[in-house]
Coordinates of N, CA and C in Angstrom, one line a residue:
X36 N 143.4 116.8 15.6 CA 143.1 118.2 16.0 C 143.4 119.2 14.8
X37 N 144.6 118.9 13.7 CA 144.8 119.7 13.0 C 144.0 119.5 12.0
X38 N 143.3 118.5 11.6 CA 142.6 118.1 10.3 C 141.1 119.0 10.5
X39 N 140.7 118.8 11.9 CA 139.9 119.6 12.4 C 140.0 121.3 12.0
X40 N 140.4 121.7 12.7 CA 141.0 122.8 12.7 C 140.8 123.1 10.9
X41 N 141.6 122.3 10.3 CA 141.8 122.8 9.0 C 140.3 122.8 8.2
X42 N 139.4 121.9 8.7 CA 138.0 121.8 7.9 C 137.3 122.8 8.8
X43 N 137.3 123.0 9.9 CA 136.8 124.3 10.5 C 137.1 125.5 9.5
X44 N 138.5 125.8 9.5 CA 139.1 126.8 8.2 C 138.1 127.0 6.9
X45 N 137.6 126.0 6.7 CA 137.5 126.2 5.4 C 136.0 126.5 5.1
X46 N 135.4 125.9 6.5 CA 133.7 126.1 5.8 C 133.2 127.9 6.0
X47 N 132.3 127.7 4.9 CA 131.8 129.1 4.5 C 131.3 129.5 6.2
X48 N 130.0 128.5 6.1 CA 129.5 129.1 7.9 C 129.6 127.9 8.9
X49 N 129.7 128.5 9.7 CA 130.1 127.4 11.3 C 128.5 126.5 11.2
X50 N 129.1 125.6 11.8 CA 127.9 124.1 12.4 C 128.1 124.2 13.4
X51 N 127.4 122.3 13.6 CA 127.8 122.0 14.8 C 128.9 120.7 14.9
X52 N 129.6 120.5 15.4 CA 130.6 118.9 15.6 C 130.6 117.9 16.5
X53 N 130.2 117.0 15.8 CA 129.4 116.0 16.8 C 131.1 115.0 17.3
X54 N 131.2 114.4 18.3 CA 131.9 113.6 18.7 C 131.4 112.4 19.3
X55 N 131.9 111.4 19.9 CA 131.3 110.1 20.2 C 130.7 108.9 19.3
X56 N 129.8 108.4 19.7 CA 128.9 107.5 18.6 C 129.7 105.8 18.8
X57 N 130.7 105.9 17.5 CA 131.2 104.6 17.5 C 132.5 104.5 18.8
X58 N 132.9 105.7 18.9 CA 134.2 105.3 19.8 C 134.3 106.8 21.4
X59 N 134.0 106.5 22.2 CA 133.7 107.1 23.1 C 135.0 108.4 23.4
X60 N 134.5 109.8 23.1 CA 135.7 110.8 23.0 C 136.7 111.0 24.4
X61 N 136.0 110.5 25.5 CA 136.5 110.1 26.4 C 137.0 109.1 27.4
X62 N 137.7 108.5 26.5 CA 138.8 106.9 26.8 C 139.3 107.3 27.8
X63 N 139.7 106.4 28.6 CA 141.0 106.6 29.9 C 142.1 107.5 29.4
X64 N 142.3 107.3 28.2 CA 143.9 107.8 27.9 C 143.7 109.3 27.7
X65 N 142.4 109.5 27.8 CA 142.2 111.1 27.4 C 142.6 112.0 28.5
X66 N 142.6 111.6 29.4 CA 142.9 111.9 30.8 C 144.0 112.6 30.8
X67 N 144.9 112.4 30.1 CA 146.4 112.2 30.2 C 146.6 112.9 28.6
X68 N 146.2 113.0 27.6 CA 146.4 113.1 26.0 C 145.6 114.7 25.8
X69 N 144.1 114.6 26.4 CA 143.7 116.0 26.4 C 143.1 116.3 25.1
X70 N 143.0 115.4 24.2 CA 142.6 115.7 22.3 C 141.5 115.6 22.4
X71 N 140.6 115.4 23.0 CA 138.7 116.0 23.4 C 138.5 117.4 23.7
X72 N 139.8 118.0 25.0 CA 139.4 119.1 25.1 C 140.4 120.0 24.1
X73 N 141.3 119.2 23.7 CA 142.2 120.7 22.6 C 141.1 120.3 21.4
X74 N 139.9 119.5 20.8 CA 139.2 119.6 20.1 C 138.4 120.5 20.4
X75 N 137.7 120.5 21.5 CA 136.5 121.6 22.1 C 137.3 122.9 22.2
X76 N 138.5 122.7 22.3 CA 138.8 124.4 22.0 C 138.8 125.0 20.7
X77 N 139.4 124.2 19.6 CA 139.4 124.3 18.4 C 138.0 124.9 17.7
X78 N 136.8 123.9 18.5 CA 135.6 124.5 18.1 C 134.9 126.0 18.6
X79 N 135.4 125.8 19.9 CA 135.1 127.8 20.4 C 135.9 127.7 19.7
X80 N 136.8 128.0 19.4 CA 138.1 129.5 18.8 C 137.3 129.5 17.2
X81 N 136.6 128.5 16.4 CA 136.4 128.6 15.1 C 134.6 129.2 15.7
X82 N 134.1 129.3 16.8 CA 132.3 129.8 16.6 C 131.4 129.0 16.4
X83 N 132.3 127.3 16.4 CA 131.4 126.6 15.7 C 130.5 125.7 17.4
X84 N 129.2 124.7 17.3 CA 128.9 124.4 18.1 C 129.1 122.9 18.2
X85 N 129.2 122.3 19.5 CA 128.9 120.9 20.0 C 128.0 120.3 20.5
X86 N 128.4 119.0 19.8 CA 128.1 118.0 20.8 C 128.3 116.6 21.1
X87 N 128.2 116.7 22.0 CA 129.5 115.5 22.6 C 128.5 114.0 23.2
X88 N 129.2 112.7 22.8 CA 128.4 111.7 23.2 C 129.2 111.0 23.8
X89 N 129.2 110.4 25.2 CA 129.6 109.9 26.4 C 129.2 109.1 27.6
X90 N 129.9 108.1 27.8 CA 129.9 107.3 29.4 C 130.5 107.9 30.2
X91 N 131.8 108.7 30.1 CA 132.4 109.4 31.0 C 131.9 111.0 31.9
X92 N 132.2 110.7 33.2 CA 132.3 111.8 34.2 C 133.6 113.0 33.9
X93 N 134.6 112.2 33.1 CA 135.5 112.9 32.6 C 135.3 114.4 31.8
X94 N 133.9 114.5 31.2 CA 133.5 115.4 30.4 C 133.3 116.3 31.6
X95 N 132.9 116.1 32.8 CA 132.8 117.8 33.9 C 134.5 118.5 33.5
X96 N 135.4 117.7 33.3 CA 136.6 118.9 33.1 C 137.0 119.4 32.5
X97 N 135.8 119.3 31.3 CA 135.9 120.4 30.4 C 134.8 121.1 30.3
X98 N 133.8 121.2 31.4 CA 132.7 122.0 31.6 C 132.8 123.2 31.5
X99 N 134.3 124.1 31.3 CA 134.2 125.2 31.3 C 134.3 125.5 30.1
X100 N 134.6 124.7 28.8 CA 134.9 125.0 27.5 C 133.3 124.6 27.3
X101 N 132.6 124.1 27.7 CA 131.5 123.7 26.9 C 130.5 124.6 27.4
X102 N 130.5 125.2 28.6 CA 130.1 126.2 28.7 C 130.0 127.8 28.1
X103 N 131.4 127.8 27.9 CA 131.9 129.0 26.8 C 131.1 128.6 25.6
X104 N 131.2 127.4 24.8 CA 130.4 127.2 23.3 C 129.3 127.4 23.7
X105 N 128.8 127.0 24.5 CA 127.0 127.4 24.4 C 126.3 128.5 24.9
X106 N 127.4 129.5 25.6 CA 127.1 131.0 25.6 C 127.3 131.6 24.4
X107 N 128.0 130.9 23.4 CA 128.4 131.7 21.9 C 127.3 131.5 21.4
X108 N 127.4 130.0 21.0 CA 126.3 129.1 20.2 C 125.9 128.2 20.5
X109 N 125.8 126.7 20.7 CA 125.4 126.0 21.4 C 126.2 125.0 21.3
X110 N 126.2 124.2 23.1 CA 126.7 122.7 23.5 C 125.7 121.8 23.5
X111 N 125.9 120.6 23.1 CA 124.3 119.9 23.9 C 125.8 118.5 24.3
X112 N 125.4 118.1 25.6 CA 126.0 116.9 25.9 C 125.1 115.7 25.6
X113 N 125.1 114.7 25.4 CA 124.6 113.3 25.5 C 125.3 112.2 26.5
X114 N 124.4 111.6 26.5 CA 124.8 110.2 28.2 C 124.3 109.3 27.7
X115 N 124.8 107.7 27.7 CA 124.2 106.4 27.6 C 124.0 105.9 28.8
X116 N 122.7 105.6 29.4 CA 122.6 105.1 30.2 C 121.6 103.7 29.5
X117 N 122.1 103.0 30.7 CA 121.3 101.2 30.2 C 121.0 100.9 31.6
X118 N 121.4 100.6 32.6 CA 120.8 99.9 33.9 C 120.8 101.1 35.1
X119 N 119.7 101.0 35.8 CA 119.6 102.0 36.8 C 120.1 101.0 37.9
X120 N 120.4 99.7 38.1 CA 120.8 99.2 39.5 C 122.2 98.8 39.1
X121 N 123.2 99.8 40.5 CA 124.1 99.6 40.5 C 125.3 98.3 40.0
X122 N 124.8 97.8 41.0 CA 125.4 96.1 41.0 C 125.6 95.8 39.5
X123 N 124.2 95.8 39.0 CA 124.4 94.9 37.6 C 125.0 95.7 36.3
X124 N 125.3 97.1 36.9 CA 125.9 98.5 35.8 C 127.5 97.7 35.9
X125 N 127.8 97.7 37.0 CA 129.4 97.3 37.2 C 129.7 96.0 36.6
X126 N 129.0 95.3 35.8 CA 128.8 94.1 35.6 C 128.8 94.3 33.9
X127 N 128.0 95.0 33.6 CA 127.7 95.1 32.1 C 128.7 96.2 31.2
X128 N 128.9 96.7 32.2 CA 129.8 98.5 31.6 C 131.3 98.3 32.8
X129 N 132.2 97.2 32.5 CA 132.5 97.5 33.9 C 134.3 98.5 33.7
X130 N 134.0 99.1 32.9 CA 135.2 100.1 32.2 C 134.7 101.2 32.5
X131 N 133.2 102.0 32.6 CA 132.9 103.1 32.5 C 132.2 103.0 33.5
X132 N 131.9 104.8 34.1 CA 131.3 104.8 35.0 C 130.2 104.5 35.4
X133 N 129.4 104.6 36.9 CA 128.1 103.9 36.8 C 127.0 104.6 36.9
X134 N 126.2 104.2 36.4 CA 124.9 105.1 36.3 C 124.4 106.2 37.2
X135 N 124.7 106.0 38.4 CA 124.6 107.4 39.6 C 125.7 108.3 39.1
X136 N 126.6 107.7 39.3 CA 127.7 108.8 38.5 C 127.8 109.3 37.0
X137 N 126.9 109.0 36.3 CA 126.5 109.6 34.6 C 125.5 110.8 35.2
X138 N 124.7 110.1 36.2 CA 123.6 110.9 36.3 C 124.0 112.4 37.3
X139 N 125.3 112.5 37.6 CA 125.9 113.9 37.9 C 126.2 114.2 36.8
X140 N 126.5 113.7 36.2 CA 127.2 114.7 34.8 C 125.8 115.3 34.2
X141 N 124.7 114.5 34.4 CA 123.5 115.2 33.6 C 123.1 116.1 34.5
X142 N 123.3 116.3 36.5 CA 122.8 117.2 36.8 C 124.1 118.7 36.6
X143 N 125.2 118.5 36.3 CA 126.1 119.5 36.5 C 125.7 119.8 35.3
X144 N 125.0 119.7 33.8 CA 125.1 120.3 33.0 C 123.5 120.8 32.8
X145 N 122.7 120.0 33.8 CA 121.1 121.2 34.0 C 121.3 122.4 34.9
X146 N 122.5 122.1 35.5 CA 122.8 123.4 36.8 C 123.4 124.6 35.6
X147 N 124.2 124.2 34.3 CA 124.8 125.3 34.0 C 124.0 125.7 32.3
X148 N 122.6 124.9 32.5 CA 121.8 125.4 31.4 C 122.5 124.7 29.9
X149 N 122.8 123.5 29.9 CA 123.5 123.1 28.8 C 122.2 121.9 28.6
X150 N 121.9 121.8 27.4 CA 120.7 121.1 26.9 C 121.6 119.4 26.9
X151 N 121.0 118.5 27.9 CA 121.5 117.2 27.3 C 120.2 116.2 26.4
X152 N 121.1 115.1 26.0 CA 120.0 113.8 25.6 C 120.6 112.8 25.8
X153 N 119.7 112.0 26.6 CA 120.0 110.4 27.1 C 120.3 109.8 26.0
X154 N 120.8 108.4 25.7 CA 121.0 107.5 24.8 C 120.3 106.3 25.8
X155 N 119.0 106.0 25.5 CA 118.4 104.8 26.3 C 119.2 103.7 25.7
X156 N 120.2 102.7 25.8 CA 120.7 101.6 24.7 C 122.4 101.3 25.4
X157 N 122.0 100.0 24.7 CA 121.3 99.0 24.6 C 120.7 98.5 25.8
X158 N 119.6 97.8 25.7 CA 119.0 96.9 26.5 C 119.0 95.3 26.2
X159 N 119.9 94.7 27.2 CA 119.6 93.3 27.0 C 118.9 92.4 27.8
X160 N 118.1 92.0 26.5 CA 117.1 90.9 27.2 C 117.3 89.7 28.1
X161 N 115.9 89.5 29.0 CA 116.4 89.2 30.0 C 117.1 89.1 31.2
X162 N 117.8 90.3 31.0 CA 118.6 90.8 32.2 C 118.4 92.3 32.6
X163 N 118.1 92.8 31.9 CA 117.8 94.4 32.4 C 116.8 94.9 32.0
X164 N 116.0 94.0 31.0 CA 114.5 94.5 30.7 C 113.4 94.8 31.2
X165 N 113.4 95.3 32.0 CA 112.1 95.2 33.1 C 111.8 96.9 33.2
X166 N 110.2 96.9 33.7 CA 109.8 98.1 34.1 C 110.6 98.9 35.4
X167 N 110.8 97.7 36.0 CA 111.6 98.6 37.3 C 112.9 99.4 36.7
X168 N 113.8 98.6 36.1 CA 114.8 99.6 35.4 C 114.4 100.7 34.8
X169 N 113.7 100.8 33.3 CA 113.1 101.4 33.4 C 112.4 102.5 33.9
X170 N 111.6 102.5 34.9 CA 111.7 103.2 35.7 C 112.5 104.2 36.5
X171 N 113.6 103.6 37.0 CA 114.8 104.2 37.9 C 115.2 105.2 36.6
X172 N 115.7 104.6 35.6 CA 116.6 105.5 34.4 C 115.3 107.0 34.0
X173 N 114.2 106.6 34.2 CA 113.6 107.8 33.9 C 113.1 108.4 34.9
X174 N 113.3 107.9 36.0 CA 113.0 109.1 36.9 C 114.7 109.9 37.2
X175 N 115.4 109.6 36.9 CA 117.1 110.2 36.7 C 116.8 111.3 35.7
X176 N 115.9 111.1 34.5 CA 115.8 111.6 33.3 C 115.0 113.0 33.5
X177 N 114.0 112.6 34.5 CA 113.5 113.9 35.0 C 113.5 114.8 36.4
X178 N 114.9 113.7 36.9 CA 115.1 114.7 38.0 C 116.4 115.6 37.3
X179 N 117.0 115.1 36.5 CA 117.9 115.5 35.6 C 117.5 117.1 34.9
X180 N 115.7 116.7 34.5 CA 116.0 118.0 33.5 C 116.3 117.5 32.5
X181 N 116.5 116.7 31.5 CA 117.1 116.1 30.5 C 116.0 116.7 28.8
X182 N 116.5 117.1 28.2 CA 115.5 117.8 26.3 C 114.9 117.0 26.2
X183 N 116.3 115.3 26.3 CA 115.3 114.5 25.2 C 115.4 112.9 25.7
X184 N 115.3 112.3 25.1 CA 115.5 110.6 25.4 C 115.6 109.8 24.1
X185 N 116.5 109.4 23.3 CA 116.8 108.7 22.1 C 116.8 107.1 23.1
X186 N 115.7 106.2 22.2 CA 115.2 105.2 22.2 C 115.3 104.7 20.5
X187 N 115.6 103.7 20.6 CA 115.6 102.7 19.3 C 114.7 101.7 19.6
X188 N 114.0 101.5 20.6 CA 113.7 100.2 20.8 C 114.4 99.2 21.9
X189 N 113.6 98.2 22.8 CA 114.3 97.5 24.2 C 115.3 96.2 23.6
X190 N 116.7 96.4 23.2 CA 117.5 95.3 22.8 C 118.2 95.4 22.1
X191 N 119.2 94.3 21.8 CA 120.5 94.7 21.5 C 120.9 94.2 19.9
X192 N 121.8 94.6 19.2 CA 122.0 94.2 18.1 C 123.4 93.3 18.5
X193 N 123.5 92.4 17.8 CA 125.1 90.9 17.9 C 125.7 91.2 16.2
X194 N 126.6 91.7 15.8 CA 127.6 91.1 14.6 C 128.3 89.7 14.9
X195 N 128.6 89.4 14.0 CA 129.7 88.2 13.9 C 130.5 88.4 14.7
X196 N 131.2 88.2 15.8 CA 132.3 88.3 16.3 C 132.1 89.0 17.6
X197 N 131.3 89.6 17.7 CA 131.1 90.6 18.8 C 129.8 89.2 19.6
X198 N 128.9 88.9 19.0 CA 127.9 87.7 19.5 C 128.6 86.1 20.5
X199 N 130.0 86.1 19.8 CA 130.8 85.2 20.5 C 131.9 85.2 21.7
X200 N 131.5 86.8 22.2 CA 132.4 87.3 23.1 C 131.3 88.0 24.3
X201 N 130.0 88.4 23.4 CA 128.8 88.7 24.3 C 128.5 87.2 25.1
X202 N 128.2 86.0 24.3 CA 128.1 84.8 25.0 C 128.9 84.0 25.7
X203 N 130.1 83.8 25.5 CA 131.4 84.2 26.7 C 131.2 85.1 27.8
X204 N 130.9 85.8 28.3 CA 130.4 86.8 29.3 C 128.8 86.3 29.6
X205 N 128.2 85.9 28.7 CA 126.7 85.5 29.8 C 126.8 83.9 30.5
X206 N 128.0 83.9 29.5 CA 128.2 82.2 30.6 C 129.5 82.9 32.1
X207 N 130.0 83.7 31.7 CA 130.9 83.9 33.1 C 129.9 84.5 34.2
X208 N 129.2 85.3 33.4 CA 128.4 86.2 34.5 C 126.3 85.5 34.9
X209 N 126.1 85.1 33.7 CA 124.3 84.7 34.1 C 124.5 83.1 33.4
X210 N 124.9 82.5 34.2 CA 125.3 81.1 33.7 C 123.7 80.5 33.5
X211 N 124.0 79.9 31.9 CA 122.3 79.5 31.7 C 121.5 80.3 30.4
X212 N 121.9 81.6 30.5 CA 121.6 82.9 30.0 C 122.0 82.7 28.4
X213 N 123.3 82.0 28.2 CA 123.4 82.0 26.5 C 122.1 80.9 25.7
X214 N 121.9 79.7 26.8 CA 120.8 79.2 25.8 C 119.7 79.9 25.5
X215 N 119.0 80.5 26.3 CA 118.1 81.8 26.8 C 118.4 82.3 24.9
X216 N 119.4 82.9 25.3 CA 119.6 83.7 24.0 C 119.7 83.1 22.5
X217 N 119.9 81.8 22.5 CA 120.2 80.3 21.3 C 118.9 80.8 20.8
X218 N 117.9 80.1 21.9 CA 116.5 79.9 21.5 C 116.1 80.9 21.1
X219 N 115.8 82.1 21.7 CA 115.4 83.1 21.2 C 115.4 83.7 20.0
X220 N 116.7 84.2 19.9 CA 117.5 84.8 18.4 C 117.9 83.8 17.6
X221 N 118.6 82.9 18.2 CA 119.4 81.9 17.0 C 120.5 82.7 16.9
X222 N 120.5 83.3 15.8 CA 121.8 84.5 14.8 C 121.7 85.6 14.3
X223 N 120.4 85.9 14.9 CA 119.3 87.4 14.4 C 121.0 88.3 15.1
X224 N 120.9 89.2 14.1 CA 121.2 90.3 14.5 C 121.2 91.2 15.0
X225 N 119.4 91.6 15.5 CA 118.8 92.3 16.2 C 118.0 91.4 17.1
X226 N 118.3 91.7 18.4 CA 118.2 90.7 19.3 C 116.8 91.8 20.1
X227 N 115.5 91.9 19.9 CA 114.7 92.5 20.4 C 113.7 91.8 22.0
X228 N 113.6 93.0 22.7 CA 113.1 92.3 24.1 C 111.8 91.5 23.8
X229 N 111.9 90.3 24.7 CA 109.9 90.3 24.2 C 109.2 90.8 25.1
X230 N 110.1 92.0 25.9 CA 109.4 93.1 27.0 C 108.5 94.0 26.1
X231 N 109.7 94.7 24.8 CA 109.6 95.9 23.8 C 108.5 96.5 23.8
X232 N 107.3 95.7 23.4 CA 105.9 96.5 23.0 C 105.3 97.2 24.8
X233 N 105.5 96.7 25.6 CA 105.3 97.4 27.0 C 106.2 98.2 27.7
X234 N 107.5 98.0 27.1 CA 108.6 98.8 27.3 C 108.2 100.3 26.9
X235 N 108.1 99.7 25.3 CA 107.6 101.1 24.9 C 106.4 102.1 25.3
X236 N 105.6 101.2 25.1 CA 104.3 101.9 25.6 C 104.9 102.4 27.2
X237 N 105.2 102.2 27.9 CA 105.6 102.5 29.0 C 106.2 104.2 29.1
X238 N 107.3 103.8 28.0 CA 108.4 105.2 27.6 C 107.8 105.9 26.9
X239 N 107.2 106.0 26.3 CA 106.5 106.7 25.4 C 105.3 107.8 26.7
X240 N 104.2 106.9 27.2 CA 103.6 107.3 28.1 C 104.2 108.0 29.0
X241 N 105.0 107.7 29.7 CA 106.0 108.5 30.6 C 107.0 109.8 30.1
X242 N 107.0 109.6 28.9 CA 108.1 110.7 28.1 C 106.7 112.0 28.0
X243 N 105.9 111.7 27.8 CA 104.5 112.5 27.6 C 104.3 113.2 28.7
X244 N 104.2 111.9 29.9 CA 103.6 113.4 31.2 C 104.7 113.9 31.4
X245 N 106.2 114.2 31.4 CA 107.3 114.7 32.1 C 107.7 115.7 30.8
X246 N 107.5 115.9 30.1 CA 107.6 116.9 29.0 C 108.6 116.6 28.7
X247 N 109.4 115.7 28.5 CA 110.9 115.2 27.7 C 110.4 114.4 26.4
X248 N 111.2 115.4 25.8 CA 111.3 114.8 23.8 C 111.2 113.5 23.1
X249 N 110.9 112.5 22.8 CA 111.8 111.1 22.5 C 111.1 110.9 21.2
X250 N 110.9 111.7 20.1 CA 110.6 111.7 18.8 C 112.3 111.8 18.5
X251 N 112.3 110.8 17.7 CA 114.3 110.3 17.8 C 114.1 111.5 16.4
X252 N 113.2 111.9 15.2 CA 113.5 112.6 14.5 C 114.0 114.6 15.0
X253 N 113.2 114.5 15.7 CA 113.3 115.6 16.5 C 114.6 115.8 17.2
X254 N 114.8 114.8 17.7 CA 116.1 115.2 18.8 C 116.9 115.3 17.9
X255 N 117.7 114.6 16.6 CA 118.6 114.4 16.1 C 118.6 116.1 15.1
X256 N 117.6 116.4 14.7 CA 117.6 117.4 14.2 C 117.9 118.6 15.2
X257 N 117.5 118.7 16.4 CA 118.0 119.3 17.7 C 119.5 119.6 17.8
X258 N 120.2 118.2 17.8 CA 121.9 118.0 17.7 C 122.4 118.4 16.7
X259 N 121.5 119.0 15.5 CA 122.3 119.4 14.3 C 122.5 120.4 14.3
X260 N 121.0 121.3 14.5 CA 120.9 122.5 14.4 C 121.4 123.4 15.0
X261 N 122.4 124.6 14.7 CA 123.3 125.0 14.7 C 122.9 126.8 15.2
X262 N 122.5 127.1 16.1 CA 122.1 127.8 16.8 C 123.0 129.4 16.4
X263 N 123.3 130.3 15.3 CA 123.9 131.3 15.1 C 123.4 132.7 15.4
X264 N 124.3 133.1 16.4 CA 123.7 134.2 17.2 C 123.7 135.4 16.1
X265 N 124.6 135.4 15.0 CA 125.1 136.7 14.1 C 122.5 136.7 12.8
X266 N 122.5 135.3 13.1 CA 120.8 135.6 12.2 C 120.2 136.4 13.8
X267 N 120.2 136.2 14.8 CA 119.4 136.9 15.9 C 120.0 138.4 16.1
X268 N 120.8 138.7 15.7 CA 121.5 139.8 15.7 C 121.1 141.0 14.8
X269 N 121.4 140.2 13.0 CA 120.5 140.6 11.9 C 119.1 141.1 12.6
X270 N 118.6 139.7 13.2 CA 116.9 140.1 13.1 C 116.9 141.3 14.2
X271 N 117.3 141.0 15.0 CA 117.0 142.3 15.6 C 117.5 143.9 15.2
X272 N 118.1 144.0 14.4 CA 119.0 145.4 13.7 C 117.8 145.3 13.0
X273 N 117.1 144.8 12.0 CA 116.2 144.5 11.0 C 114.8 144.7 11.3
X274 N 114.4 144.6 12.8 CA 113.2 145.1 13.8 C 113.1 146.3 14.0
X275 N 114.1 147.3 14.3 CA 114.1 148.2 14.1 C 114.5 149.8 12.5
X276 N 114.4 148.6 11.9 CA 115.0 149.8 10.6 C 113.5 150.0 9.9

């Protein structure tokens, strides 16, 4: 918080501060430690804007600081969602909350006008690839109200070490499932659905009629751009002289 704070200090003009990505800003222990929201305060008090990337419901208790940022300048929240059926969420994610419950956090932040974006990802093949999933997560997406939808494509990427702990878990949970995956990939890295090309076509078509974003260039420049009320201010003093 103080390193923050101190590079806050120092820039000429406020941004925005992205959180999440590799390590979720809302761990269990945050609950209790509070360093997400004494960050989000750091950022109102410095003018600067957020945005925040998250599995947790834990982010509503700081809905009132992220609300404050984006009456200044702007919040945008982000959600990962991966399986719309229960059962198999508690299975795949079983540390974080479940997909009905992400999908309150997306409607508590369309109730208070705070712009979010889905993280569709990962998708693993053969077990969650299907149009019906699919489906359920985008009709959440647009009963949500949701800007945008970041898609990479239907499937998952394996490193060294992380591939031999994923296949340990498909033999505890889809026994049968790791040969499935032998054949398939072998040791590919990028472990892609062979749903993907209908997947997509699917998301894409559907992102079209519901008026939600998923041009991944777009959105990302969305979460940059740094919304400063002091140029709308200028322009308008400047309309009138």
């Amino acid at each position: 918080m103080r390193i923050l704070n101190t590079q806050m200090a120092k820039r000429r003009k406020p941004g925005m501060v992205f959180t999440g990505s590799m390590c979720d800003p809302y761990m269990h222990i945050e609950e209790e430690l509070k360093l997400t929201r004494g960050c989000l305060e750091a950022v109102l008090s410095h003018g600067f804007g957020a945005c925040v990337l998250t599995k947790s419901t834990l982010v509503l208790r700081d809905l009132d600081i992220l609300k404050s940022i984006n009456a200044r300048t702007k919040s945008v929240v982000c959600v990962t969602l991966t399986t719309y059926d229960e059962d198999l969420c508690k299975i795949l994610e079983p540390k974080a909350p479940t997909t009905s419950e992400r999908f309150s956090v997306l409607e508590a932040m369309r109730d208070e006008n705070i712009p979010t974006v889905v993280w569709l990802c990962p998708t693993l093949p053969f077990i969650n690839d299907s149009l019906e999933n699919l489906e359920g997560l985008l009709d959440y997406c647009a009963r949500a109200k949701v800007y945008g939808i970041l898609c990479f494509g239907f499937g998952l990427t394996l490193r060294d070490g992380s591939r031999e702990f994923f296949y340990s878990k498909l033999d505890e949970f889809f026994p049968g499932a790791k040969d499935v995956y032998k054949r398939a990939f072998d040791n590919s890295y990028e472990c892609l659905s062979p749903n993907n090309a209908i997947l997509m076509d699917f998301f894409n078509s559907e992102c079209s009629k519901l008026g939600i974003i998923n041009n991944t260039r777009q959105l990302f420049a969305f979460m940059r751009t740094f919304d400063d009320p002091s140029i709308e201010q200028m322009s308008l003093f400047g309309e009138g002289s």
